[in-house]
Short mmCIF file of C-alpha atoms in Angstrom, two decimals:
data_model
loop_
_atom_site.label_atom_id
_atom_site.label_comp_id
_atom_site.label_asym_id
_atom_site.label_seq_id
_atom_site.Cartn_x
_atom_site.Cartn_y
_atom_site.Cartn_z
CA UNK A 1 -48.08 -193.15 29.81
CA UNK A 2 -45.22 -192.48 32.21
CA UNK A 3 -46.09 -195.43 34.38
CA UNK A 4 -43.61 -196.96 36.74
CA UNK A 5 -44.27 -200.65 37.34
CA UNK A 6 -41.95 -202.88 39.29
CA UNK A 7 -42.31 -206.48 40.47
CA UNK A 8 -40.31 -207.87 43.38
CA UNK A 9 -40.28 -211.62 42.93
CA UNK A 10 -38.45 -214.90 43.01
CA UNK A 11 -37.85 -217.06 39.92
CA UNK A 12 -39.03 -220.29 41.55
CA UNK A 13 -42.13 -219.04 43.35
CA UNK A 14 -45.55 -219.90 41.93
CA UNK A 15 -47.00 -216.82 43.66
CA UNK A 16 -44.48 -214.57 41.96
CA UNK A 17 -45.04 -216.24 38.56
CA UNK A 18 -48.81 -215.73 38.83
CA UNK A 19 -48.26 -212.00 38.74
CA UNK A 20 -45.85 -212.25 35.81
CA UNK A 21 -48.34 -214.33 33.82
CA UNK A 22 -51.06 -211.77 34.49
CA UNK A 23 -48.87 -208.86 33.43
CA UNK A 24 -47.80 -210.72 30.27
CA UNK A 25 -51.44 -211.53 29.37
CA UNK A 26 -52.26 -207.85 29.74
CA UNK A 27 -49.23 -206.86 27.68
CA UNK A 28 -48.00 -204.53 30.39
CA UNK A 29 -44.32 -203.59 30.65
CA UNK A 30 -42.66 -203.88 34.02
CA UNK A 31 -39.29 -203.96 35.68
CA UNK A 32 -38.44 -207.20 37.47
CA UNK A 33 -36.31 -207.43 40.58
CA UNK A 34 -35.18 -210.85 41.86
CA UNK A 35 -35.17 -211.17 45.66
CA UNK A 36 -32.85 -213.36 47.70
CA UNK A 37 -35.38 -214.67 50.18
CA UNK A 38 -33.29 -217.07 52.20
CA UNK A 39 -30.27 -214.92 52.86
CA UNK A 40 -30.82 -211.28 52.10
CA UNK A 41 -34.17 -209.62 51.57
CA UNK A 42 -33.78 -206.22 49.97
CA UNK A 43 -34.46 -203.00 51.89
CA UNK A 44 -37.07 -202.24 49.24
CA UNK A 45 -38.99 -205.45 49.98
CA UNK A 46 -38.99 -204.78 53.70
CA UNK A 47 -40.17 -201.23 53.06
CA UNK A 48 -42.90 -202.23 50.60
CA UNK A 49 -44.21 -205.23 52.50
CA UNK A 50 -43.50 -204.59 56.17
CA UNK A 51 -46.46 -206.73 57.27
CA UNK A 52 -45.44 -210.03 55.66
CA UNK A 53 -41.96 -209.34 54.24
CA UNK A 54 -42.83 -211.67 51.35
CA UNK A 55 -42.87 -211.67 47.59
CA UNK A 56 -44.52 -210.97 45.26
CA UNK A 57 -44.89 -207.23 45.66
CA UNK A 58 -46.07 -205.11 42.78
CA UNK A 59 -45.15 -201.45 42.94
CA UNK A 60 -47.20 -199.20 40.69
CA UNK A 61 -46.10 -195.56 40.56
CA UNK A 62 -44.53 -195.96 43.99
CA UNK A 63 -47.58 -197.63 45.54
CA UNK A 64 -46.95 -201.19 46.75
CA UNK A 65 -49.43 -204.06 46.63
CA UNK A 66 -48.75 -207.40 48.31
CA UNK A 67 -50.44 -210.85 48.29
CA UNK A 68 -50.68 -212.49 44.88
CA UNK A 69 -54.50 -212.74 44.74
CA UNK A 70 -54.85 -209.08 45.75
CA UNK A 71 -52.28 -208.16 43.10
CA UNK A 72 -54.09 -210.17 40.40
CA UNK A 73 -57.36 -208.38 41.11
CA UNK A 74 -55.55 -205.05 41.09
CA UNK A 75 -53.99 -205.82 37.72
CA UNK A 76 -57.36 -206.87 36.29
CA UNK A 77 -59.04 -203.69 37.53
CA UNK A 78 -56.27 -201.37 36.38
CA UNK A 79 -55.59 -202.75 32.89
CA UNK A 80 -58.94 -203.58 31.36
CA UNK A 81 -57.83 -205.41 28.17
CA UNK A 82 -57.77 -209.22 28.16
CA UNK A 83 -59.80 -209.64 31.37
CA UNK A 84 -58.63 -212.33 33.78
CA UNK A 85 -61.88 -212.58 35.72
CA UNK A 86 -65.26 -213.08 34.03
CA UNK A 87 -67.55 -210.06 33.71
CA UNK A 88 -70.66 -211.57 35.31
CA UNK A 89 -70.73 -211.14 39.12
CA UNK A 90 -71.85 -214.74 39.74
CA UNK A 91 -69.09 -216.15 37.51
CA UNK A 92 -66.62 -213.88 39.30
CA UNK A 93 -67.78 -215.22 42.66
CA UNK A 94 -67.26 -218.79 41.45
CA UNK A 95 -63.76 -217.92 40.19
CA UNK A 96 -62.86 -216.28 43.52
CA UNK A 97 -64.23 -219.29 45.39
CA UNK A 98 -61.93 -221.66 43.48
CA UNK A 99 -58.94 -219.33 43.83
CA UNK A 100 -59.44 -219.39 47.61
CA UNK A 101 -59.85 -223.17 47.57
CA UNK A 102 -56.58 -223.52 45.72
CA UNK A 103 -54.64 -221.21 48.01
CA UNK A 104 -56.14 -222.19 51.34
CA UNK A 105 -56.58 -225.93 50.78
CA UNK A 106 -54.75 -227.37 47.76
CA UNK A 107 -51.43 -225.55 47.98
CA UNK A 108 -50.77 -226.21 51.71
CA UNK A 109 -51.87 -229.85 51.45
CA UNK A 110 -49.68 -230.62 48.43
CA UNK A 111 -46.77 -228.69 49.93
CA UNK A 112 -46.95 -230.55 53.23
CA UNK A 113 -47.37 -233.86 51.40
CA UNK A 114 -43.92 -233.32 49.92
CA UNK A 115 -42.12 -231.27 52.54
CA UNK A 116 -43.43 -232.52 55.86
CA UNK A 117 -42.61 -235.68 57.79
CA UNK A 118 -44.44 -238.32 59.81
CA UNK A 119 -48.19 -238.19 60.59
CA UNK A 120 -48.50 -234.59 59.37
CA UNK A 121 -47.27 -235.71 55.97
CA UNK A 122 -49.67 -238.64 55.84
CA UNK A 123 -52.61 -236.48 56.80
CA UNK A 124 -51.58 -233.90 54.19
CA UNK A 125 -51.44 -236.59 51.52
CA UNK A 126 -54.96 -237.74 52.29
CA UNK A 127 -56.18 -234.17 52.13
CA UNK A 128 -54.27 -233.42 48.94
CA UNK A 129 -55.92 -236.37 47.19
CA UNK A 130 -59.35 -235.22 48.39
CA UNK A 131 -58.81 -231.61 47.31
CA UNK A 132 -57.39 -232.53 43.92
CA UNK A 133 -60.38 -234.76 43.37
CA UNK A 134 -62.67 -231.80 44.06
CA UNK A 135 -60.65 -229.71 41.61
CA UNK A 136 -60.89 -232.42 38.98
CA UNK A 137 -64.67 -232.38 39.39
CA UNK A 138 -64.78 -228.63 38.84
CA UNK A 139 -62.94 -228.85 35.52
CA UNK A 140 -65.66 -231.16 34.20
CA UNK A 141 -64.96 -231.22 30.50
CA UNK A 142 -63.68 -227.65 30.19
CA UNK A 143 -60.34 -227.06 28.53
CA UNK A 144 -59.33 -224.57 31.23
CA UNK A 145 -60.97 -223.46 34.48
CA UNK A 146 -61.62 -220.22 32.62
CA UNK A 147 -63.31 -222.01 29.72
CA UNK A 148 -61.70 -221.90 26.31
CA UNK A 149 -58.85 -219.68 27.44
CA UNK A 150 -56.68 -219.37 30.53
CA UNK A 151 -58.34 -217.28 33.23
CA UNK A 152 -57.97 -216.21 36.84
CA UNK A 153 -58.37 -219.68 38.33
CA UNK A 154 -55.93 -221.27 35.87
CA UNK A 155 -53.30 -218.68 36.79
CA UNK A 156 -53.87 -219.31 40.50
CA UNK A 157 -53.71 -223.08 39.82
CA UNK A 158 -50.18 -222.75 38.43
CA UNK A 159 -48.95 -224.53 41.54
CA UNK A 160 -50.97 -227.57 40.55
CA UNK A 161 -50.12 -227.19 36.89
CA UNK A 162 -46.35 -227.07 37.25
CA UNK A 163 -44.92 -227.12 40.76
CA UNK A 164 -46.81 -230.18 42.02
CA UNK A 165 -45.18 -232.49 39.48
CA UNK A 166 -41.73 -231.23 40.43
CA UNK A 167 -42.29 -231.43 44.20
CA UNK A 168 -43.71 -234.92 44.12
CA UNK A 169 -40.79 -236.14 42.05
CA UNK A 170 -38.34 -234.59 44.52
CA UNK A 171 -40.18 -236.10 47.48
CA UNK A 172 -40.82 -239.46 45.85
CA UNK A 173 -44.58 -239.32 46.41
CA UNK A 174 -47.49 -239.97 44.08
CA UNK A 175 -50.17 -237.36 44.30
CA UNK A 176 -51.07 -235.86 40.95
CA UNK A 177 -51.01 -238.95 38.76
CA UNK A 178 -52.75 -239.67 35.48
CA UNK A 179 -54.53 -242.75 36.71
CA UNK A 180 -56.03 -240.89 39.65
CA UNK A 181 -56.61 -237.52 38.02
CA UNK A 182 -56.79 -237.85 34.23
CA UNK A 183 -58.71 -234.59 33.74
CA UNK A 184 -56.41 -232.53 35.93
CA UNK A 185 -53.31 -234.00 34.30
CA UNK A 186 -54.65 -233.19 30.84
CA UNK A 187 -55.36 -229.65 32.04
CA UNK A 188 -51.80 -229.37 33.41
CA UNK A 189 -50.45 -230.34 30.01
CA UNK A 190 -52.62 -227.79 28.19
CA UNK A 191 -51.69 -225.20 30.79
CA UNK A 192 -47.95 -225.77 30.45
CA UNK A 193 -48.15 -225.66 26.65
CA UNK A 194 -50.10 -222.44 26.53
CA UNK A 195 -47.71 -219.89 24.94
CA UNK A 196 -48.02 -217.10 27.54
CA UNK A 197 -47.73 -219.65 30.37
CA UNK A 198 -44.85 -221.59 28.81
CA UNK A 199 -42.66 -218.49 28.65
CA UNK A 200 -43.40 -217.69 32.27
CA UNK A 201 -42.74 -220.96 34.01
CA UNK A 202 -39.37 -221.73 35.59
CA UNK A 203 -37.68 -224.61 33.71
CA UNK A 204 -38.66 -227.92 35.26
CA UNK A 205 -35.16 -229.33 35.61
CA UNK A 206 -33.87 -226.13 37.21
CA UNK A 207 -36.78 -226.16 39.66
CA UNK A 208 -36.26 -229.83 40.51
CA UNK A 209 -32.54 -229.32 41.10
CA UNK A 210 -33.32 -226.31 43.26
CA UNK A 211 -35.82 -228.14 45.47
CA UNK A 212 -33.57 -231.17 45.81
CA UNK A 213 -30.57 -229.09 46.85
CA UNK A 214 -32.50 -226.77 49.11
CA UNK A 215 -34.87 -229.26 50.68
CA UNK A 216 -33.73 -228.77 54.23
CA UNK A 217 -33.46 -224.99 53.99
CA UNK A 218 -36.92 -224.78 52.47
CA UNK A 219 -38.45 -227.15 55.00
CA UNK A 220 -37.19 -224.96 57.81
CA UNK A 221 -38.06 -221.73 56.03
CA UNK A 222 -41.58 -222.82 55.24
CA UNK A 223 -42.34 -224.56 58.51
CA UNK A 224 -44.28 -221.54 59.68
CA UNK A 225 -45.37 -220.29 56.27
CA UNK A 226 -48.00 -222.88 55.29
CA UNK B 1 -82.11 -205.62 41.56
CA UNK B 2 -84.86 -208.14 42.15
CA UNK B 3 -84.57 -211.81 42.92
CA UNK B 4 -85.03 -214.03 45.93
CA UNK B 5 -82.18 -213.87 48.43
CA UNK B 6 -81.73 -216.54 51.08
CA UNK B 7 -78.91 -216.60 53.61
CA UNK B 8 -78.04 -219.91 55.23
CA UNK B 9 -76.31 -218.98 58.46
CA UNK B 10 -75.78 -219.71 62.11
CA UNK B 11 -76.56 -217.24 64.88
CA UNK B 12 -73.11 -217.37 66.49
CA UNK B 13 -70.94 -217.63 63.40
CA UNK B 14 -68.88 -214.48 62.79
CA UNK B 15 -68.65 -215.44 59.10
CA UNK B 16 -72.41 -215.61 58.86
CA UNK B 17 -72.68 -212.30 60.72
CA UNK B 18 -70.43 -210.60 58.15
CA UNK B 19 -72.83 -211.41 55.36
CA UNK B 20 -75.84 -210.31 57.43
CA UNK B 21 -74.17 -206.96 58.06
CA UNK B 22 -73.39 -206.55 54.36
CA UNK B 23 -77.00 -207.29 53.39
CA UNK B 24 -78.28 -204.85 56.02
CA UNK B 25 -75.88 -202.08 54.95
CA UNK B 26 -77.12 -202.44 51.39
CA UNK B 27 -80.73 -202.59 52.51
CA UNK B 28 -81.29 -205.90 50.70
CA UNK B 29 -84.35 -207.93 51.62
CA UNK B 30 -83.49 -211.50 52.41
CA UNK B 31 -84.80 -214.65 54.02
CA UNK B 32 -82.72 -216.19 56.75
CA UNK B 33 -82.33 -219.92 57.24
CA UNK B 34 -80.76 -220.86 60.57
CA UNK B 35 -78.62 -223.98 60.23
CA UNK B 36 -78.08 -226.53 62.97
CA UNK B 37 -74.41 -227.30 62.38
CA UNK B 38 -74.80 -230.70 64.02
CA UNK B 39 -77.62 -231.49 61.61
CA UNK B 40 -77.01 -229.56 58.42
CA UNK B 41 -79.89 -229.14 56.01
CA UNK B 42 -79.99 -231.04 52.77
CA UNK B 43 -80.01 -227.68 51.01
CA UNK B 44 -76.81 -226.50 52.67
CA UNK B 45 -75.01 -229.68 51.67
CA UNK B 46 -76.29 -229.28 48.12
CA UNK B 47 -75.41 -225.58 47.96
CA UNK B 48 -71.94 -225.93 49.46
CA UNK B 49 -70.76 -229.46 48.71
CA UNK B 50 -67.08 -228.49 48.87
CA UNK B 51 -66.99 -227.08 52.41
CA UNK B 52 -70.47 -227.88 53.80
CA UNK B 53 -70.28 -224.68 55.82
CA UNK B 54 -72.21 -221.51 56.50
CA UNK B 55 -72.65 -218.87 55.33
CA UNK B 56 -74.11 -219.60 51.91
CA UNK B 57 -75.99 -216.91 50.03
CA UNK B 58 -78.51 -218.16 47.51
CA UNK B 59 -79.56 -215.57 44.92
CA UNK B 60 -82.31 -216.69 42.56
CA UNK B 61 -81.38 -220.28 43.31
CA UNK B 62 -77.66 -219.76 42.65
CA UNK B 63 -75.44 -220.46 45.67
CA UNK B 64 -72.30 -218.58 46.70
CA UNK B 65 -70.07 -219.70 49.57
CA UNK B 66 -67.19 -218.08 51.52
CA UNK B 67 -68.11 -214.88 53.36
CA UNK B 68 -65.59 -212.58 51.67
CA UNK B 69 -66.52 -213.88 48.21
CA UNK B 70 -70.20 -213.40 49.06
CA UNK B 71 -69.69 -209.80 50.16
CA UNK B 72 -67.82 -208.89 46.97
CA UNK B 73 -70.66 -210.53 45.01
CA UNK B 74 -73.20 -208.45 46.94
CA UNK B 75 -71.29 -205.26 46.20
CA UNK B 76 -71.03 -206.02 42.49
CA UNK B 77 -74.63 -207.12 42.12
CA UNK B 78 -76.50 -204.48 44.12
CA UNK B 79 -75.09 -201.22 42.86
CA UNK B 80 -77.66 -199.01 44.63
CA UNK B 81 -77.01 -198.33 48.26
CA UNK B 82 -73.66 -197.72 49.97
CA UNK B 83 -70.54 -199.27 48.45
CA UNK B 84 -68.90 -202.04 50.45
CA UNK B 85 -65.59 -201.65 48.63
CA UNK B 86 -64.03 -198.42 47.37
CA UNK B 87 -64.03 -197.54 43.66
CA UNK B 88 -60.31 -196.93 43.23
CA UNK B 89 -58.31 -200.10 42.42
CA UNK B 90 -55.48 -199.23 44.84
CA UNK B 91 -57.92 -198.54 47.68
CA UNK B 92 -59.67 -201.82 46.85
CA UNK B 93 -56.31 -203.60 47.02
CA UNK B 94 -55.70 -202.09 50.47
CA UNK B 95 -59.10 -203.30 51.69
CA UNK B 96 -58.48 -206.81 50.33
CA UNK B 97 -54.99 -206.90 51.82
CA UNK B 98 -56.15 -205.92 55.32
CA UNK B 99 -59.21 -208.14 55.12
CA UNK B 100 -56.88 -211.02 54.30
CA UNK B 101 -54.62 -210.11 57.21
CA UNK B 102 -57.53 -209.91 59.65
CA UNK B 103 -58.87 -213.26 58.52
CA UNK B 104 -55.69 -215.29 58.11
CA UNK B 105 -53.59 -213.78 60.86
CA UNK B 106 -55.60 -212.06 63.58
CA UNK B 107 -58.76 -214.17 63.52
CA UNK B 108 -56.75 -217.40 63.54
CA UNK B 109 -54.59 -216.11 66.40
CA UNK B 110 -57.66 -215.29 68.51
CA UNK B 111 -59.11 -218.69 67.69
CA UNK B 112 -55.88 -220.28 68.97
CA UNK B 113 -56.35 -218.51 72.31
CA UNK B 114 -59.86 -219.97 72.54
CA UNK B 115 -58.67 -223.51 71.82
CA UNK B 116 -55.69 -223.66 74.18
CA UNK B 117 -54.63 -223.25 77.77
CA UNK B 118 -51.43 -223.09 79.78
CA UNK B 119 -48.23 -222.30 77.92
CA UNK B 120 -49.78 -222.79 74.51
CA UNK B 121 -52.39 -220.19 75.34
CA UNK B 122 -49.76 -217.77 76.61
CA UNK B 123 -47.99 -218.09 73.27
CA UNK B 124 -51.25 -217.60 71.41
CA UNK B 125 -52.06 -214.48 73.43
CA UNK B 126 -48.64 -213.08 72.65
CA UNK B 127 -49.26 -213.68 68.97
CA UNK B 128 -52.59 -211.84 69.08
CA UNK B 129 -50.80 -208.84 70.53
CA UNK B 130 -48.18 -209.01 67.81
CA UNK B 131 -50.88 -209.02 65.16
CA UNK B 132 -52.74 -206.15 66.83
CA UNK B 133 -49.53 -204.16 66.81
CA UNK B 134 -49.15 -204.78 63.07
CA UNK B 135 -52.78 -203.75 62.53
CA UNK B 136 -52.28 -200.57 64.54
CA UNK B 137 -49.22 -199.68 62.46
CA UNK B 138 -51.07 -200.59 59.31
CA UNK B 139 -54.00 -198.30 60.04
CA UNK B 140 -51.56 -195.52 60.83
CA UNK B 141 -49.87 -196.02 57.45
CA UNK B 142 -52.77 -196.97 55.19
CA UNK B 143 -55.54 -194.84 56.65
CA UNK B 144 -53.71 -191.87 58.08
CA UNK B 145 -56.37 -189.58 56.65
CA UNK B 146 -58.88 -190.51 59.33
CA UNK B 147 -61.78 -192.88 59.70
CA UNK B 148 -61.52 -196.08 57.70
CA UNK B 149 -65.29 -196.03 57.20
CA UNK B 150 -65.45 -195.58 53.50
CA UNK B 151 -68.81 -193.83 53.47
CA UNK B 152 -68.60 -191.71 56.56
CA UNK B 153 -70.80 -193.70 58.89
CA UNK B 154 -71.66 -196.60 56.64
CA UNK B 155 -69.78 -199.83 57.07
CA UNK B 156 -67.66 -201.24 54.28
CA UNK B 157 -66.12 -204.70 53.87
CA UNK B 158 -63.10 -203.84 56.03
CA UNK B 159 -65.28 -202.42 58.80
CA UNK B 160 -67.44 -205.55 58.68
CA UNK B 161 -64.43 -207.85 59.00
CA UNK B 162 -62.86 -205.76 61.81
CA UNK B 163 -66.20 -205.90 63.60
CA UNK B 164 -66.56 -209.67 63.19
CA UNK B 165 -62.97 -210.28 64.33
CA UNK B 166 -62.66 -207.87 67.26
CA UNK B 167 -66.23 -206.83 68.03
CA UNK B 168 -66.60 -209.64 70.55
CA UNK B 169 -63.61 -208.47 72.61
CA UNK B 170 -65.74 -208.04 75.77
CA UNK B 171 -66.87 -211.64 75.40
CA UNK B 172 -63.28 -212.76 74.96
CA UNK B 173 -62.41 -210.91 78.17
CA UNK B 174 -65.17 -212.62 80.07
CA UNK B 175 -64.56 -216.16 78.80
CA UNK B 176 -60.78 -216.07 78.40
CA UNK B 177 -59.83 -213.49 81.01
CA UNK B 178 -57.69 -211.72 78.41
CA UNK B 179 -58.00 -208.09 77.43
CA UNK B 180 -56.89 -207.62 73.84
CA UNK B 181 -58.01 -204.11 73.02
CA UNK B 182 -55.71 -201.92 75.06
CA UNK B 183 -56.51 -198.30 74.13
CA UNK B 184 -53.02 -197.21 75.10
CA UNK B 185 -51.20 -199.80 73.00
CA UNK B 186 -53.70 -199.84 70.13
CA UNK B 187 -55.50 -196.48 70.13
CA UNK B 188 -56.61 -196.57 66.48
CA UNK B 189 -57.80 -200.18 66.50
CA UNK B 190 -59.63 -199.67 69.80
CA UNK B 191 -61.41 -196.50 68.72
CA UNK B 192 -62.37 -198.11 65.37
CA UNK B 193 -63.86 -201.21 67.04
CA UNK B 194 -65.58 -199.14 69.73
CA UNK B 195 -67.24 -196.96 67.09
CA UNK B 196 -68.32 -200.00 65.05
CA UNK B 197 -70.03 -201.90 67.86
CA UNK B 198 -72.07 -198.80 68.69
CA UNK B 199 -73.61 -198.61 65.22
CA UNK B 200 -77.37 -199.40 65.32
CA UNK B 201 -76.97 -201.94 62.51
CA UNK B 202 -74.30 -203.83 64.46
CA UNK B 203 -76.22 -203.70 67.74
CA UNK B 204 -79.28 -205.09 65.97
CA UNK B 205 -77.27 -207.96 64.55
CA UNK B 206 -75.43 -208.81 67.77
CA UNK B 207 -76.87 -211.75 69.73
CA UNK B 208 -77.36 -211.40 73.52
CA UNK B 209 -74.09 -211.39 75.47
CA UNK B 210 -74.95 -214.28 77.79
CA UNK B 211 -75.91 -216.48 74.87
CA UNK B 212 -72.57 -215.94 73.13
CA UNK B 213 -70.60 -216.28 76.36
CA UNK B 214 -72.36 -219.58 77.01
CA UNK B 215 -71.57 -220.90 73.56
CA UNK B 216 -67.96 -219.77 73.65
CA UNK B 217 -67.44 -221.41 77.03
CA UNK B 218 -68.94 -224.61 75.68
CA UNK B 219 -66.76 -224.50 72.54
CA UNK B 220 -63.66 -223.85 74.60
CA UNK B 221 -64.23 -226.80 76.90
CA UNK B 222 -64.94 -229.06 73.89
CA UNK B 223 -61.65 -228.04 72.28
CA UNK B 224 -59.69 -228.52 75.51
CA UNK B 225 -61.31 -231.90 76.13
CA UNK B 226 -60.53 -233.21 72.69
CA UNK B 227 -56.97 -231.89 72.90
CA UNK B 228 -56.47 -233.73 76.19
CA UNK B 229 -58.03 -236.97 74.91
#
């Protein structure tokens, strides 16, 4: 088809991995470029995402798209096989609602629970428990948020499905535990074992080692991010 | 597209206003339920248990929350009438990107100016200007072809969000004593906002100036009081 598709990403970023999962589900070929976020962002990244200077950025035939949720919707609208979002407008609205909830509430709360200090950390932990409880309620007996198969919300929930376990181990906190969230933990297991997901998650031990070693750098880097 | 449409909103909420504008642009008939945020209706709490906030659109008894999600739902459900988002996936991505920026960056920065005073407010004001500069550059790059109105003179999602974020700039000037929309620094943003607030649909949906000024002043003093406490 003569398409040029490039992804600027980072191996350990859940946002970056969301896009890779989506592209793999769609069976779309792309070129991957690993960015060095802490020390040396590429000229290409700064050119393609001047507003935020962040990854992921998807570049399709020279046209850049930034922000993982925007990219996911773009992918779903451009490659119509194996839809990520449901077809029905109401179901789509529900999926978008939960994606927003994950990104605006769950991710920052869990992140701060592990990376912050003092009262901010305590407050974040309370919130994280509340938000995860809400998420657990939404799963209510479904195998995945998308139903029988992985969908839009499951992809967006990758942070909960994989990164949360690693971060809480690094920080020595208990947030996503089986006794508190049995349904969510079962989902996380199914999620991680799903073939297309499994191949597109950074190895747990590598991720843990990375966060442990980089804790201070990340804390400073992300102080203004979330 | 038939079906009973009810919007649970609040007269001064910009989020609520966004949905009203979208419904009006599409020419959709709807019932409006004004919520007293200090005494939320049982229905609102049932329809939006997660956030307990307005706006909530209820279509044939099915509730949708979050203004941007609601507007995309409206566009996908009512296909007659002007489009709120473009057809082309890349153009749609641009709209979603800038909508996200306006909401997460600019709107939050303006809110910070409302909630603070002294040095903190000075910093917040500076940040608003930084974001406006980015927006100005962004319009130059993304919409160099001319008016961002996607249907000529009919508002789309991006217009609606620009309007709800910056449309109240005169009110901000009066209550905060800060002028954000400098036509020399931000010519494109200023002319876009100026054109939007003149649209009959927007004028119709805009509450009286004194009423909003009064509320904003009250909100500001509440924030400052609780920050000092």
